[in-house]
Tab-separated table of C-alpha atoms in Angstrom:
chain	number	residue	atom	x	y	z
E	1	MET	CA	-94.982	-23.029	-9.939
E	2	ASN	CA	-96.974	-26.096	-9.928
E	3	SER	CA	-98.068	-29.512	-10.945
E	4	GLN	CA	-99.069	-28.635	-14.249
E	5	LEU	CA	-95.669	-26.640	-15.123
E	6	ALA	CA	-93.676	-28.879	-13.832
E	7	ALA	CA	-95.365	-31.751	-16.045
E	8	VAL	CA	-93.881	-29.673	-19.151
E	9	SER	CA	-90.329	-28.820	-17.756
E	10	ASP	CA	-87.042	-30.433	-17.118
E	11	MET	CA	-86.581	-28.906	-14.071
E	12	LEU	CA	-88.042	-26.219	-11.893
E	13	GLN	CA	-85.791	-23.204	-10.427
E	14	GLY	CA	-86.909	-20.427	-8.781
E	15	ASN	CA	-85.708	-17.183	-6.725
E	16	LEU	CA	-86.359	-17.263	-3.357
E	17	HIS	CA	-85.626	-14.369	-1.043
E	18	PRO	CA	-86.786	-14.167	1.691
E	19	TYR	CA	-85.710	-10.556	2.745
E	20	PHE	CA	-88.671	-9.860	0.343
E	21	SER	CA	-91.446	-12.238	2.016
E	22	GLY	CA	-91.141	-9.897	5.400
E	23	THR	CA	-90.199	-12.812	7.235
E	24	SER	CA	-87.228	-11.869	9.867
E	25	ALA	CA	-83.795	-13.224	9.336
E	26	ALA	CA	-84.245	-15.358	12.032
E	27	MET	CA	-87.037	-17.431	10.052
E	28	ALA	CA	-85.511	-16.843	6.882
E	29	ALA	CA	-84.444	-20.411	6.332
E	30	ASN	CA	-87.354	-21.858	7.570
E	31	TRP	CA	-89.675	-19.657	4.933
E	32	THR	CA	-86.815	-20.822	2.021
E	33	MET	CA	-86.950	-23.967	3.274
E	34	ASN	CA	-90.761	-24.247	2.778
E	35	GLU	CA	-90.814	-22.375	-0.187
E	36	TYR	CA	-88.593	-24.663	-2.015
E	37	HIS	CA	-90.728	-27.721	-0.959
E	38	ASP	CA	-94.439	-26.281	-1.891
E	39	LYS	CA	-92.831	-24.506	-5.055
E	40	ILE	CA	-90.156	-26.414	-6.225
E	41	GLY	CA	-89.525	-29.477	-4.742
E	42	GLY	CA	-93.046	-30.805	-4.219
E	43	ASN	CA	-93.426	-30.774	-8.335
E	44	PRO	CA	-91.593	-33.363	-9.500
E	45	VAL	CA	-90.657	-33.184	-12.658
E	46	SER	CA	-90.472	-36.127	-15.251
E	47	SER	CA	-86.430	-35.883	-15.964
E	48	GLY	CA	-85.846	-36.988	-11.798
E	49	HIS	CA	-83.997	-33.475	-11.201
E	50	THR	CA	-85.105	-31.762	-7.781
E	51	GLY	CA	-84.766	-28.569	-8.494
E	52	VAL	CA	-82.956	-25.597	-7.901
E	53	ILE	CA	-82.934	-22.317	-5.887
E	54	SER	CA	-81.955	-20.022	-8.473
E	55	GLU	CA	-81.286	-17.576	-6.291
E	56	VAL	CA	-81.098	-16.708	-2.051
E	57	GLY	CA	-79.579	-14.023	-0.071
E	58	TRP	CA	-80.272	-11.101	2.006
E	59	PRO	CA	-79.335	-7.880	1.573
E	60	THR	CA	-76.900	-5.509	4.142
E	61	ALA	CA	-77.547	-2.512	3.708
E	62	PRO	CA	-80.004	0.026	4.266
E	63	ALA	CA	-80.464	-0.130	7.760
E	64	SER	CA	-83.453	1.832	6.887
E	65	ALA	CA	-84.949	-0.524	3.994
E	66	VAL	CA	-87.470	-2.602	6.552
E	67	TYR	CA	-89.829	-4.753	4.146
E	68	GLY	CA	-92.593	-5.991	5.418
E	69	ALA	CA	-92.896	-6.320	9.291
E	70	SER	CA	-89.131	-8.030	9.987
E	71	SER	CA	-86.953	-8.145	7.044
E	72	VAL	CA	-84.366	-6.061	8.436
E	73	PRO	CA	-81.339	-5.472	6.017
E	74	GLY	CA	-77.983	-6.047	7.999
E	75	LEU	CA	-74.745	-7.546	8.617
E	76	ASP	CA	-75.966	-9.771	11.417
E	77	SER	CA	-79.130	-10.861	8.974
E	78	LEU	CA	-77.155	-11.705	6.867
E	79	GLN	CA	-74.869	-13.927	8.556
E	80	THR	CA	-78.464	-15.635	10.588
E	81	LEU	CA	-79.703	-16.567	7.032
E	82	VAL	CA	-76.370	-18.054	6.396
E	83	ASP	CA	-75.565	-19.637	9.587
E	84	SER	CA	-79.453	-21.443	8.976
E	85	PHE	CA	-79.800	-21.895	5.530
E	86	VAL	CA	-76.364	-23.292	3.941
E	87	CYS	CA	-75.586	-26.315	6.264
E	88	GLN	CA	-79.168	-27.141	6.012
E	89	ALA	CA	-79.967	-27.185	2.716
E	90	ASN	CA	-76.222	-29.045	2.174
E	91	THR	CA	-77.152	-31.073	4.583
E	92	ALA	CA	-80.916	-31.937	2.186
E	93	GLY	CA	-78.706	-31.700	-0.872
E	94	ILE	CA	-81.235	-28.965	-2.169
E	95	PRO	CA	-79.083	-27.120	-4.937
E	96	TYR	CA	-78.964	-23.195	-4.778
E	97	TYR	CA	-76.934	-20.244	-6.093
E	98	TRP	CA	-76.127	-17.277	-3.484
E	99	PHE	CA	-77.293	-14.226	-4.222
E	100	GLU	CA	-74.487	-12.560	-4.955
E	101	PHE	CA	-70.739	-12.689	-4.911
E	102	LYS	CA	-70.576	-8.887	-4.092
E	103	ASP	CA	-72.093	-5.689	-3.561
E	104	GLU	CA	-72.279	-3.987	-6.838
E	105	PRO	CA	-73.023	-0.116	-6.277
E	106	TRP	CA	-73.995	0.805	-9.614
E	107	LYS	CA	-77.347	-1.155	-9.600
E	108	GLN	CA	-78.282	2.118	-7.624
E	109	ASP	CA	-82.516	2.092	-7.096
E	110	PRO	CA	-84.487	4.587	-5.461
E	111	ALA	CA	-87.410	2.180	-5.273
E	112	VAL	CA	-85.383	-1.003	-4.496
E	113	PRO	CA	-82.511	0.989	-2.282
E	114	VAL	CA	-81.523	-2.185	-0.930
E	115	GLU	CA	-80.289	-3.130	-4.796
E	116	PRO	CA	-76.504	-3.059	-4.669
E	117	TYR	CA	-75.975	-4.603	-1.186
E	118	TRP	CA	-76.491	-8.262	-1.488
E	119	GLY	CA	-73.117	-9.835	-1.568
E	120	ILE	CA	-71.565	-11.986	0.395
E	121	PHE	CA	-68.463	-10.216	-0.248
E	122	ASP	CA	-68.322	-5.656	-0.269
E	123	LYS	CA	-67.546	-3.869	-3.342
E	124	ASP	CA	-64.011	-4.213	-2.738
E	125	GLY	CA	-63.667	-7.506	-2.615
E	126	LYS	CA	-63.342	-8.181	1.136
E	127	LEU	CA	-66.011	-10.897	2.991
E	128	LYS	CA	-68.480	-9.743	4.728
E	129	ILE	CA	-69.702	-12.641	7.105
E	130	LYS	CA	-68.059	-16.005	8.513
E	131	ILE	CA	-68.570	-18.642	5.915
E	132	PRO	CA	-70.515	-21.688	7.766
E	133	ASP	CA	-67.980	-25.129	8.253
E	134	CYS	CA	-70.956	-27.260	6.975
E	135	ILE	CA	-70.524	-30.164	4.306
E	136	ALA	CA	-70.940	-29.011	0.866
E	137	PRO	CA	-73.324	-31.128	-1.380
């Protein structure tokens, strides 16, 4: 995204998945915030909307599906991103949509083995992580 696109847009939004950047879970919130400020927030639109992170998340399986040098699927990695991103984004007033509500086993794709496992709930609706206790936007 850039200032030329912003000039003809009502709002900018983007899917910012740190897993696909190859970053570690420990650095995922910083990567996401930097991408937001660079690609979305750094390109104001005439309507004054600040822009939205339309998808952010981290897969929890399979552990063997390491992406890049450091992106490792897993519950600990998801928890790390949630713990470091949610309160930071809420405090900054950055709107986001978490990807995704629950695991979707039907999304089998050998080329992208993590696709079914992005939920904060498992396929049966059981919460996989602890939700941080911070102020919601």
